[in-house]
Short mmCIF file of C-alpha atoms in Angstrom, two decimals:
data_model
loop_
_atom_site.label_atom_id
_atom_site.label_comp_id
_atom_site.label_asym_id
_atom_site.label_seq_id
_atom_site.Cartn_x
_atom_site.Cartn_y
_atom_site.Cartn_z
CA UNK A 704 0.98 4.49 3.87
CA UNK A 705 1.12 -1.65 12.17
CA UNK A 706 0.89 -1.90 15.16
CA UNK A 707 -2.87 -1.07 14.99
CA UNK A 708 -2.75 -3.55 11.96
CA UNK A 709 -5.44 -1.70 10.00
CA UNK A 710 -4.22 1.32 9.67
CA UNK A 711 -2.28 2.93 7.20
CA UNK A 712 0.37 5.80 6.51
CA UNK A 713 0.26 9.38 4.29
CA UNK A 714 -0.19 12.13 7.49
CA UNK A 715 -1.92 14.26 4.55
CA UNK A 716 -5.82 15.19 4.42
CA UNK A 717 -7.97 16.72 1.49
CA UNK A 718 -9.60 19.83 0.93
CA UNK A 719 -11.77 19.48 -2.41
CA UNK A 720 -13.79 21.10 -4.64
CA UNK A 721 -17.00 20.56 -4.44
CA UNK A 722 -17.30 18.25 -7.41
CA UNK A 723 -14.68 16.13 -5.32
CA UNK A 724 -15.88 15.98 -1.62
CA UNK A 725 -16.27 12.31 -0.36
CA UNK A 726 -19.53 13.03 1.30
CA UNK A 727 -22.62 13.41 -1.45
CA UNK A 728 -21.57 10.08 -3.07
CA UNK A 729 -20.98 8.10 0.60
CA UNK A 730 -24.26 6.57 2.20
CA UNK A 731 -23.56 4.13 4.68
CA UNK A 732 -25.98 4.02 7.69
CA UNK A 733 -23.86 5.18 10.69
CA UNK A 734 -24.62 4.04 14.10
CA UNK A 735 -22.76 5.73 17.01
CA UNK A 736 -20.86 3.36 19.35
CA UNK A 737 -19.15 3.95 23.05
CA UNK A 738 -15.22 4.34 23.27
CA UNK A 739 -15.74 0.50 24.07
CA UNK A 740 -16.86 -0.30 20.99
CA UNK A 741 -15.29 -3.35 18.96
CA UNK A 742 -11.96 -2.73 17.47
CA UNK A 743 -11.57 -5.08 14.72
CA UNK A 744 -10.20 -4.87 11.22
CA UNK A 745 -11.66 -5.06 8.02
CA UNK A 746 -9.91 -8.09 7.65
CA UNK A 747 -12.40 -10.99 9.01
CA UNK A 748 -11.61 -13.41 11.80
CA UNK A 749 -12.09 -15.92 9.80
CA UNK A 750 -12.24 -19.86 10.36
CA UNK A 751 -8.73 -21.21 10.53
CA UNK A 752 -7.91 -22.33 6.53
CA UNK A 753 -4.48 -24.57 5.46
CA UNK A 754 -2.36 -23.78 3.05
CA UNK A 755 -3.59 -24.85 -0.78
CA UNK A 756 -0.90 -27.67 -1.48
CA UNK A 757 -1.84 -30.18 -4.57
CA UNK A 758 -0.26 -31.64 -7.18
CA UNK A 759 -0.95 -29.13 -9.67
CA UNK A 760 1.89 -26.61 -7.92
CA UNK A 761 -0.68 -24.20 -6.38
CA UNK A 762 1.43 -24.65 -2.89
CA UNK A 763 4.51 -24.62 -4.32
CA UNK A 764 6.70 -22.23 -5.75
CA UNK A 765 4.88 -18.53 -7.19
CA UNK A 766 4.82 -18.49 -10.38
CA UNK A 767 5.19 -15.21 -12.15
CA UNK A 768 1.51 -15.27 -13.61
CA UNK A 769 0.45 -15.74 -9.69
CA UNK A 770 2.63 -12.78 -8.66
CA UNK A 771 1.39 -10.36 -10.73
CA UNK A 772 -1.79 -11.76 -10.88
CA UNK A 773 -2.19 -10.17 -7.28
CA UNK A 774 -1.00 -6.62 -8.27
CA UNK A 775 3.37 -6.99 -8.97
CA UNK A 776 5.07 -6.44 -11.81
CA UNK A 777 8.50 -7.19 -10.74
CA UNK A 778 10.07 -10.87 -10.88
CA UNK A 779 9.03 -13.41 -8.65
CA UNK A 780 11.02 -12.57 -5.37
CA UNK A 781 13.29 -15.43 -4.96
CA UNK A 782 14.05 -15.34 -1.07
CA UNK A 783 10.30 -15.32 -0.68
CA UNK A 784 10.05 -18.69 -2.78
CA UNK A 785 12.95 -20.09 -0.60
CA UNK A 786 11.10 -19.38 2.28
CA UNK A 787 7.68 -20.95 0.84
CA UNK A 788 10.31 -24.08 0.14
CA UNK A 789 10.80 -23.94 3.67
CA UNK A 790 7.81 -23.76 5.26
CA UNK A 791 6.63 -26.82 2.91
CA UNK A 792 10.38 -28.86 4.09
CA UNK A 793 9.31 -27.87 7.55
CA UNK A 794 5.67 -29.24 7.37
CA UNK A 795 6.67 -32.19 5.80
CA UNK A 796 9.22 -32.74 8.54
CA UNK A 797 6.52 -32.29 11.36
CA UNK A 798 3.94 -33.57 9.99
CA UNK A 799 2.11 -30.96 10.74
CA UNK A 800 -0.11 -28.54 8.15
CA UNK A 801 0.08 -24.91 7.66
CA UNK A 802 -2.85 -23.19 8.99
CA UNK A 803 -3.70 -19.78 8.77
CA UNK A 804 -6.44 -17.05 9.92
CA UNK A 805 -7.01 -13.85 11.75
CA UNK A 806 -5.59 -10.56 10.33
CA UNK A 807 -3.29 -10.45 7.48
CA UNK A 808 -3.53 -14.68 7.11
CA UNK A 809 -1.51 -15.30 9.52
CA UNK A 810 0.04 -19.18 11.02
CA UNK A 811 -1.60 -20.46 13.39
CA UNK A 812 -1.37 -23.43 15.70
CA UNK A 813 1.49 -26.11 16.72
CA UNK A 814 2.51 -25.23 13.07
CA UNK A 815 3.39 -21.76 14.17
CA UNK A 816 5.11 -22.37 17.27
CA UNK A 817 7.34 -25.06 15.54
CA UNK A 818 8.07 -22.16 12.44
CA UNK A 819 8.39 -19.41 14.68
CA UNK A 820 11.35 -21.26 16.15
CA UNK A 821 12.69 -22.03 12.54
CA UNK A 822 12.69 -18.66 11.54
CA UNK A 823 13.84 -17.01 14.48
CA UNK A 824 16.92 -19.61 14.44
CA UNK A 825 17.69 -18.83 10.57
CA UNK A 826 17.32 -14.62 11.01
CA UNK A 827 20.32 -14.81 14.16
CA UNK A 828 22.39 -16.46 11.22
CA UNK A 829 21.86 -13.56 8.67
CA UNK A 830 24.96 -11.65 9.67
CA UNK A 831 23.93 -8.82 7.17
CA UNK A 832 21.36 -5.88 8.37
CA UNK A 833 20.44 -6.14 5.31
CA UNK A 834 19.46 -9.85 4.79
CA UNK A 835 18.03 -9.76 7.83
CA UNK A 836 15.71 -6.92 6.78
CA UNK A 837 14.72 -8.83 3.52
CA UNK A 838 14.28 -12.28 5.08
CA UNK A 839 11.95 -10.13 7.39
CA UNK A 840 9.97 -8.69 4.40
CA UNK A 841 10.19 -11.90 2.46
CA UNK A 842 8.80 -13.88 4.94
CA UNK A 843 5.87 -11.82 5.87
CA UNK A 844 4.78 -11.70 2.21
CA UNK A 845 5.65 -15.44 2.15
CA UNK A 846 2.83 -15.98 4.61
CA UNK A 847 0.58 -13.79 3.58
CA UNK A 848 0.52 -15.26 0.20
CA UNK A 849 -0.17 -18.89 1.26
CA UNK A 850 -2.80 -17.83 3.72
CA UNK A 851 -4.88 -16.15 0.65
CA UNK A 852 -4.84 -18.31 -1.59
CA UNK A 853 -7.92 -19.84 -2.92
CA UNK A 854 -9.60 -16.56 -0.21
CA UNK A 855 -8.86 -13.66 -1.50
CA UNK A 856 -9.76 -11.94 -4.84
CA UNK A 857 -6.28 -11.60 -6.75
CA UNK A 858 -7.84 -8.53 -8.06
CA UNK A 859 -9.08 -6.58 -4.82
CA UNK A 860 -7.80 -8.12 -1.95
CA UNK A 861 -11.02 -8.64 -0.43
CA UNK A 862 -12.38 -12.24 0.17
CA UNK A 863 -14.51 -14.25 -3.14
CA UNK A 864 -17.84 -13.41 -1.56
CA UNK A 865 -16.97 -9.50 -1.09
CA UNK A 866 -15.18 -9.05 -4.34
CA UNK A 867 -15.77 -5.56 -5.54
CA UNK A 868 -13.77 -5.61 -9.32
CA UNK A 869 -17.30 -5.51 -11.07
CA UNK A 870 -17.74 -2.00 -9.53
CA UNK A 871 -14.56 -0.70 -9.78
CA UNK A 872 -14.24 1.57 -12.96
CA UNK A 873 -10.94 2.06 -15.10
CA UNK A 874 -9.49 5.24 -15.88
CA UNK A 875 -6.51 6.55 -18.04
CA UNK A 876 -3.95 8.34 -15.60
CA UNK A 877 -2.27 11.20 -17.50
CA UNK A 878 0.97 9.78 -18.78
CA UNK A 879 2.83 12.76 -16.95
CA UNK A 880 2.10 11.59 -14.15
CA UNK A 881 3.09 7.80 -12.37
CA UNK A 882 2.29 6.91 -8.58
CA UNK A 883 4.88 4.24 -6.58
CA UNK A 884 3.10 2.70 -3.97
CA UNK A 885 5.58 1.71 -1.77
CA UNK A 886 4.05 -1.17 0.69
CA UNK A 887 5.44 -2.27 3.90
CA UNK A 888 4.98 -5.69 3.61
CA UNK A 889 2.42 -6.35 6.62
CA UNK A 890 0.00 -4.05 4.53
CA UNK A 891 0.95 -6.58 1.25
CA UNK A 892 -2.90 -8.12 0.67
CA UNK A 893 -4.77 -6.07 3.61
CA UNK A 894 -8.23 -6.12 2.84
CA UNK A 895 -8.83 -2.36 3.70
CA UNK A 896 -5.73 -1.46 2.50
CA UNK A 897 -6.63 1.73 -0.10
CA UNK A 898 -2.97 2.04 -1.98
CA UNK A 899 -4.20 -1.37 -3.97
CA UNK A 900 -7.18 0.76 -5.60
CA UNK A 901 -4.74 3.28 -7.73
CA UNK A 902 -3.43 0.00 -9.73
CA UNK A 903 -6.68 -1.04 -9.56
CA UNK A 904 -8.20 1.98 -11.69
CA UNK A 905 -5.31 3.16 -13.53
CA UNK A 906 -3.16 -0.39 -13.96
CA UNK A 907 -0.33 -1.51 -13.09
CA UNK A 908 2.32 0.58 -15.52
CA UNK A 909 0.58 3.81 -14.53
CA UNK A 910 0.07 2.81 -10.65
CA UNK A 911 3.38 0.68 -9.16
CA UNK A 912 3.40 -1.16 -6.26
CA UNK A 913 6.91 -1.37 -5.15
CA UNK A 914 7.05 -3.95 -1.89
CA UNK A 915 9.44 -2.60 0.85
CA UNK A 916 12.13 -4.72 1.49
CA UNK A 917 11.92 -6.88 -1.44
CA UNK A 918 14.59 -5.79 -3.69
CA UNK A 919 13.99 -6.84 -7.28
CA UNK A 920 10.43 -4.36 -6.38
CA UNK A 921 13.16 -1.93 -5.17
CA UNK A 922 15.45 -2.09 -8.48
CA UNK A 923 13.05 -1.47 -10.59
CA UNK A 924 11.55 2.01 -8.86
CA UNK A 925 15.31 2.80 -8.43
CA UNK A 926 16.24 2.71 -12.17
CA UNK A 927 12.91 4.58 -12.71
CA UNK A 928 13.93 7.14 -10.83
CA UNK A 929 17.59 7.49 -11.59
CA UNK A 930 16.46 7.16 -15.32
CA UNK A 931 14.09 10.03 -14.81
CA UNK A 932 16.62 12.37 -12.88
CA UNK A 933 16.01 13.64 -9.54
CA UNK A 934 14.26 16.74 -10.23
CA UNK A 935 10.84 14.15 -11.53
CA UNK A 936 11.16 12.37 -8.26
CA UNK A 937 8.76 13.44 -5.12
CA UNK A 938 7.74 11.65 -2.04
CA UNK A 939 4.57 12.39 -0.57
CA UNK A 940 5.61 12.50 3.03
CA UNK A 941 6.52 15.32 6.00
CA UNK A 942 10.16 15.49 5.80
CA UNK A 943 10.66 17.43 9.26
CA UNK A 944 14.37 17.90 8.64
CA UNK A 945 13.22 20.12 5.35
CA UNK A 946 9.77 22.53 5.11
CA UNK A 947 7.76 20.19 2.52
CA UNK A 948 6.91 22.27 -0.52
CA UNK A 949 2.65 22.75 -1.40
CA UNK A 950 2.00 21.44 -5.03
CA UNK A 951 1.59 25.15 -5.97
CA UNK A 952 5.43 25.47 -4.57
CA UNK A 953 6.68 22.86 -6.63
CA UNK A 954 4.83 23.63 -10.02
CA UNK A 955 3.51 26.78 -10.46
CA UNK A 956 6.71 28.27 -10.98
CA UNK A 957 7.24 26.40 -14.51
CA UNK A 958 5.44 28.43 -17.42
CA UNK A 959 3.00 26.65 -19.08
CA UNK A 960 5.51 25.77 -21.91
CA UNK A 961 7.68 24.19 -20.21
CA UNK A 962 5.15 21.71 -18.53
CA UNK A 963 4.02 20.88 -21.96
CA UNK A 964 7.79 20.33 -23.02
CA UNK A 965 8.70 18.23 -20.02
CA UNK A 966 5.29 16.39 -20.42
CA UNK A 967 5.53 15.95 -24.20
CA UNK A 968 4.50 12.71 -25.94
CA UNK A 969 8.66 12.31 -26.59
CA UNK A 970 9.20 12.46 -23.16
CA UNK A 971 6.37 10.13 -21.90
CA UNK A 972 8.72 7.61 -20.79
CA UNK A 973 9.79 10.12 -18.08
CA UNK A 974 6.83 11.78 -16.03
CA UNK A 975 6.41 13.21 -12.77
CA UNK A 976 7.30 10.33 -10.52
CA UNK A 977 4.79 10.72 -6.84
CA UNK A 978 5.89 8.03 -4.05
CA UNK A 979 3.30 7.18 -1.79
CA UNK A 980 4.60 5.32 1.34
CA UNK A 981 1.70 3.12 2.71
CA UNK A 982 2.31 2.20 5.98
CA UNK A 983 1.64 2.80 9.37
CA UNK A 984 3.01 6.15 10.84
CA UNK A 985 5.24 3.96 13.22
CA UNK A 986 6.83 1.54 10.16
CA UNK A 987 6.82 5.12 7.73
CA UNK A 988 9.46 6.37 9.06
CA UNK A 989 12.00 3.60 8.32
CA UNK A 990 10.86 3.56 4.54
CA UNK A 991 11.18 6.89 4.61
CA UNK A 992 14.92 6.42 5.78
CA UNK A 993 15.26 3.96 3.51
CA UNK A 994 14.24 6.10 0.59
CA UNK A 995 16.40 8.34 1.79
CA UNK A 996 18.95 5.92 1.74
CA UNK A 997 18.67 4.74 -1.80
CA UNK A 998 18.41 8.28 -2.95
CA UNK A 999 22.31 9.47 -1.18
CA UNK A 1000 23.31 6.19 -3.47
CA UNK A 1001 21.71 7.23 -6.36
CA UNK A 1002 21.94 11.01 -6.41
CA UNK A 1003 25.11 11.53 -3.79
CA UNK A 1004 22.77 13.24 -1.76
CA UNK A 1005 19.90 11.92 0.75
CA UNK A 1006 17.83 14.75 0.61
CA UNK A 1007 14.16 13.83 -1.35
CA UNK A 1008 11.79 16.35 -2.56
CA UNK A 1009 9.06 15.82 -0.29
CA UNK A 1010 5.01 17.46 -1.20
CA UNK A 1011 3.03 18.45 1.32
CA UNK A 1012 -1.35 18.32 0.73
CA UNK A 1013 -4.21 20.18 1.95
CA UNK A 1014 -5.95 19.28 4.70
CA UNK A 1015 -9.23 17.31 5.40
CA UNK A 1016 -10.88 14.03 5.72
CA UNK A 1017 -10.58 10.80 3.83
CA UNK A 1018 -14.32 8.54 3.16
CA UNK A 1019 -11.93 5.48 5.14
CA UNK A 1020 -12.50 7.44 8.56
CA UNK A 1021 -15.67 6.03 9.18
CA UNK A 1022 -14.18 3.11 9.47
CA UNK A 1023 -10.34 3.83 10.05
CA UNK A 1024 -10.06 7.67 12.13
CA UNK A 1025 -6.60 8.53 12.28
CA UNK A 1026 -5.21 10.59 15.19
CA UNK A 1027 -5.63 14.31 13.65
CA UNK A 1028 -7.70 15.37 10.87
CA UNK A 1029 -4.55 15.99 8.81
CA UNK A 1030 -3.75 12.32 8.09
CA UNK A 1031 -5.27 10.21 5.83
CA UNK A 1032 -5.11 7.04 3.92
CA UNK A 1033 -3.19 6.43 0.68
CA UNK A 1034 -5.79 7.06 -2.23
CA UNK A 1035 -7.17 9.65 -0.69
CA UNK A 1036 -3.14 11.50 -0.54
CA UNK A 1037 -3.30 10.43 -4.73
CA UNK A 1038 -6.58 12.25 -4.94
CA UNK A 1039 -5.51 15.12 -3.74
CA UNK A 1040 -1.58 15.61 -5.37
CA UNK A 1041 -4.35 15.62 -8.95
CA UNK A 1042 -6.87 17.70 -7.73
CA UNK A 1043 -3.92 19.88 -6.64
CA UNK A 1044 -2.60 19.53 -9.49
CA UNK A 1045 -5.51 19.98 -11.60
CA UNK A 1046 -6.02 23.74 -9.89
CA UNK A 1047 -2.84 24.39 -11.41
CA UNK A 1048 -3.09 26.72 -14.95
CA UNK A 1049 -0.60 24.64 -16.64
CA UNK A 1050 -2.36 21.02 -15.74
CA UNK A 1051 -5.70 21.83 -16.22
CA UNK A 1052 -6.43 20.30 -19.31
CA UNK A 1053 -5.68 16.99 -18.46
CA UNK A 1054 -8.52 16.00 -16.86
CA UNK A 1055 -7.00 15.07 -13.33
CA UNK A 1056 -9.76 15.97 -11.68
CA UNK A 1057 -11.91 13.02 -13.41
CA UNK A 1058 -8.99 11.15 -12.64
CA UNK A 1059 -9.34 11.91 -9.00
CA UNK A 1060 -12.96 11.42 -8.93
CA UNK A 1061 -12.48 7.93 -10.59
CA UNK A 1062 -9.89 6.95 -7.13
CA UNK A 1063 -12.43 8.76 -4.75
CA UNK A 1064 -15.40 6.38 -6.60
CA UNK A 1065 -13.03 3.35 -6.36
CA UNK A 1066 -12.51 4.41 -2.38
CA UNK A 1067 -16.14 4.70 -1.71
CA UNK A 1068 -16.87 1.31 -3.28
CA UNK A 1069 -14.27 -0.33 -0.96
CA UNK A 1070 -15.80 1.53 2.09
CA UNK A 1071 -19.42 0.03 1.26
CA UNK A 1072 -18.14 -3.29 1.05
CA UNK A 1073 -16.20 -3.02 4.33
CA UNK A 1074 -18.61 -1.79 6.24
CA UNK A 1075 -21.18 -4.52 4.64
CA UNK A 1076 -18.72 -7.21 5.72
CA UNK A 1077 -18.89 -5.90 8.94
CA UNK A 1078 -22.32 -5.84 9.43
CA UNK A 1079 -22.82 -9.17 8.11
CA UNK A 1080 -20.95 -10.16 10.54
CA UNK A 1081 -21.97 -8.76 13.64
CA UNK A 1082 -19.37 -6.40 14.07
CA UNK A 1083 -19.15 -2.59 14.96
CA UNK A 1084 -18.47 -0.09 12.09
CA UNK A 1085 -17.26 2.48 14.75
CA UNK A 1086 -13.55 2.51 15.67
CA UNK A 1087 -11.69 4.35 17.77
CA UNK A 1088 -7.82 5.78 17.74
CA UNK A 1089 -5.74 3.08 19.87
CA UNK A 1090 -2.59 4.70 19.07
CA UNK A 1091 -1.59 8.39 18.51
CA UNK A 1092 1.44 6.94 16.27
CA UNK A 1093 -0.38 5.42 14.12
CA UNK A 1094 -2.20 6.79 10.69
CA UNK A 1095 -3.36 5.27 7.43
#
């Protein structure tokens, strides 16, 4: 679910029961600030760092273990190691190292300046839209991946000394049910981005990141979906051009038999398939097209089912408010499709409700660390909305 770089996309909120509410399990000490307060992400300003280069291949080329390692499951992306072989070419060329800080690991320096030209040079010769797009996405992840190494926790995203695995607990997601997290790739390794904690407690088979842009991530949701027919496919997202059906809407009218049938242990290879773009609200609605998109090539038609939530607040805005109380950030929109879901006759006995109170425990853990970090560091744990546009 950035252009206010910390936030993040799904425009849906959460009404719970009360054994799911955010509030009786979040205590954080809250101190009111002015509209002037600090704006700063969860991701720390830190020191400038260089790239890891040695001999053992840690600056080289990503090898699969270190690609899935942080959270993929698709091949290495081989247009984001040509880039990586780039940057090196180009450092060695300028003698110059890669260094990298602020939000999101970012270049920094004379190093920048001399790549930004590079790059900017080698996009105008991408006649294709589409090269361009994924030498954009490619690139960004590029980066982002040099700048963390040897920083952030594979795991969590977060930095060594903030690493919250040890209190994150796993949980068995239904197996008629899978969530696609489908990244835009400035939220790829954002410390308080929440879409990383559904692979986080349910792994990586039942939870899918799928990395926009990148298209071996793409192939593989794609034959998911057009394995699993279009009727199993559902995007969490307000599609304007058609009225976005409730949970209720889209399930309740099956009798309980024939939820059991579709979600039978011969049919587990097939569940319900939920799409959760994480993004900001500005940069959702191009994945959205592009979903679109891939679904008219797939399915001859462009039209997605699309599920609209409840309403309510997410735990993440203390730290990240959104512009209406009826956005919210992207585990809270997967807590809320199963505790939906859950309400529903033919679902209740699957447990998704202690499914969505393991997420909401995972998101409450992540909010405690980020608004220790803060603290530690001086900084304000009060934000305020710099752009209507923008949402979790």
């Amino acid at each position: 679910m950035l252009s206010s770089a910390s936030n993040r996309v799904l425009t849906f909120t959460l009404q719970f029961s009360s054994s799911l509410k955010f509030s009786p399990k979040t205590h954080i000490d809250y101190r009111p600030g002015s509209l002037h307060s600090s704006i700063m992400s969860s991701a720390s300003r830190s020191s400038p760092r260089e790239a890891l280069f040695d001999d053992s291949g840690c600056g080289g080329p990503i090898t699969l273990e270190e690609w899935q390692r942080w959270g993929c499951v698709s091949p290495v992306p081989a247009m984001v190691n040509a880039v990586i072989q780039d940057l090196k070419l180009l450092e060695n060329n300028i003698d110059a190292h890669m260094v990298f800080g602020g939000n999101g690991g970012k270049l920094q320096g004379d190093f920048k300046i001399q790549e930004d030209k590079k790059h900017r040079a080698k996009y105008e010769t991408l006649a294709d839209s589409d090269k361009k797009f994924q030498f954009y996405s490619a690139r960004q992840i590029a980066c982002r991946l040099l700048g963390s190494r040897g920083y952030l926790c594979q795991k969590c995203w977060l930095p060594m000394e903030d690493c919250m695995c040890s209190k994150v607990k796993p949980s068995s997601l239904w197996h008629g049910i899978k969530f696609w997290v489908y990244m835009h790739p400035k939220d790829f390794l954002r410390q308080n981005n929440t879409g990383k904690l559904l692979w986080q407690v349910f792994g990586v088979q039942a939870a899918t990141l799928c990395l926009y842009g990148i298209s071996e991530d793409e192939e593989i949701m794609w034959n998911a979906f057009k394995d699993a027919g279009k009727a199993k496919v559902w995007c969490l997202y307000p599609n304007h051009n058609n009225a976005p059906k409730t949970v209720q809407d889209a399930f309740s009218h099956q009798s309980s038999a024939d939820m059991e049938c579709a979600y039978s242990l011969t049919n587990k290879d097939r569940p319900l398939n939920f799409v959760l773009i994480d993004g900001t609200w500005s940069n959702s609605a191009a994945m959205f097209r592009r979903v679109k998109e891939q679904a008219k090539l797939a399915w001859g038609e462009e039209d997605i089912p699309c599920i609209s939530l409840a309403t309510g607040a997410s735990a993440m805005h203390k730290l990240r408010p959104q512009p209406s109380w009826d956005r919210t950030c992207t585990a809270a929109a997967a807590i809320n499709v199963l505790a939906e879901l859950q309400l529903l006759p033919e679902c209740s006995t699957h447990g998704l409700d202690k499914q969505a109170e393991a997420v909401e425990d995972a998101l409450v853990v992540l909010l405690e660390v980020l608004t220790t970090r803060r603290l530690r560091m001086g900084r304000s744990i009060t934000r305020k909305v710099r752009h209507s546009r923008d949402i979790c």
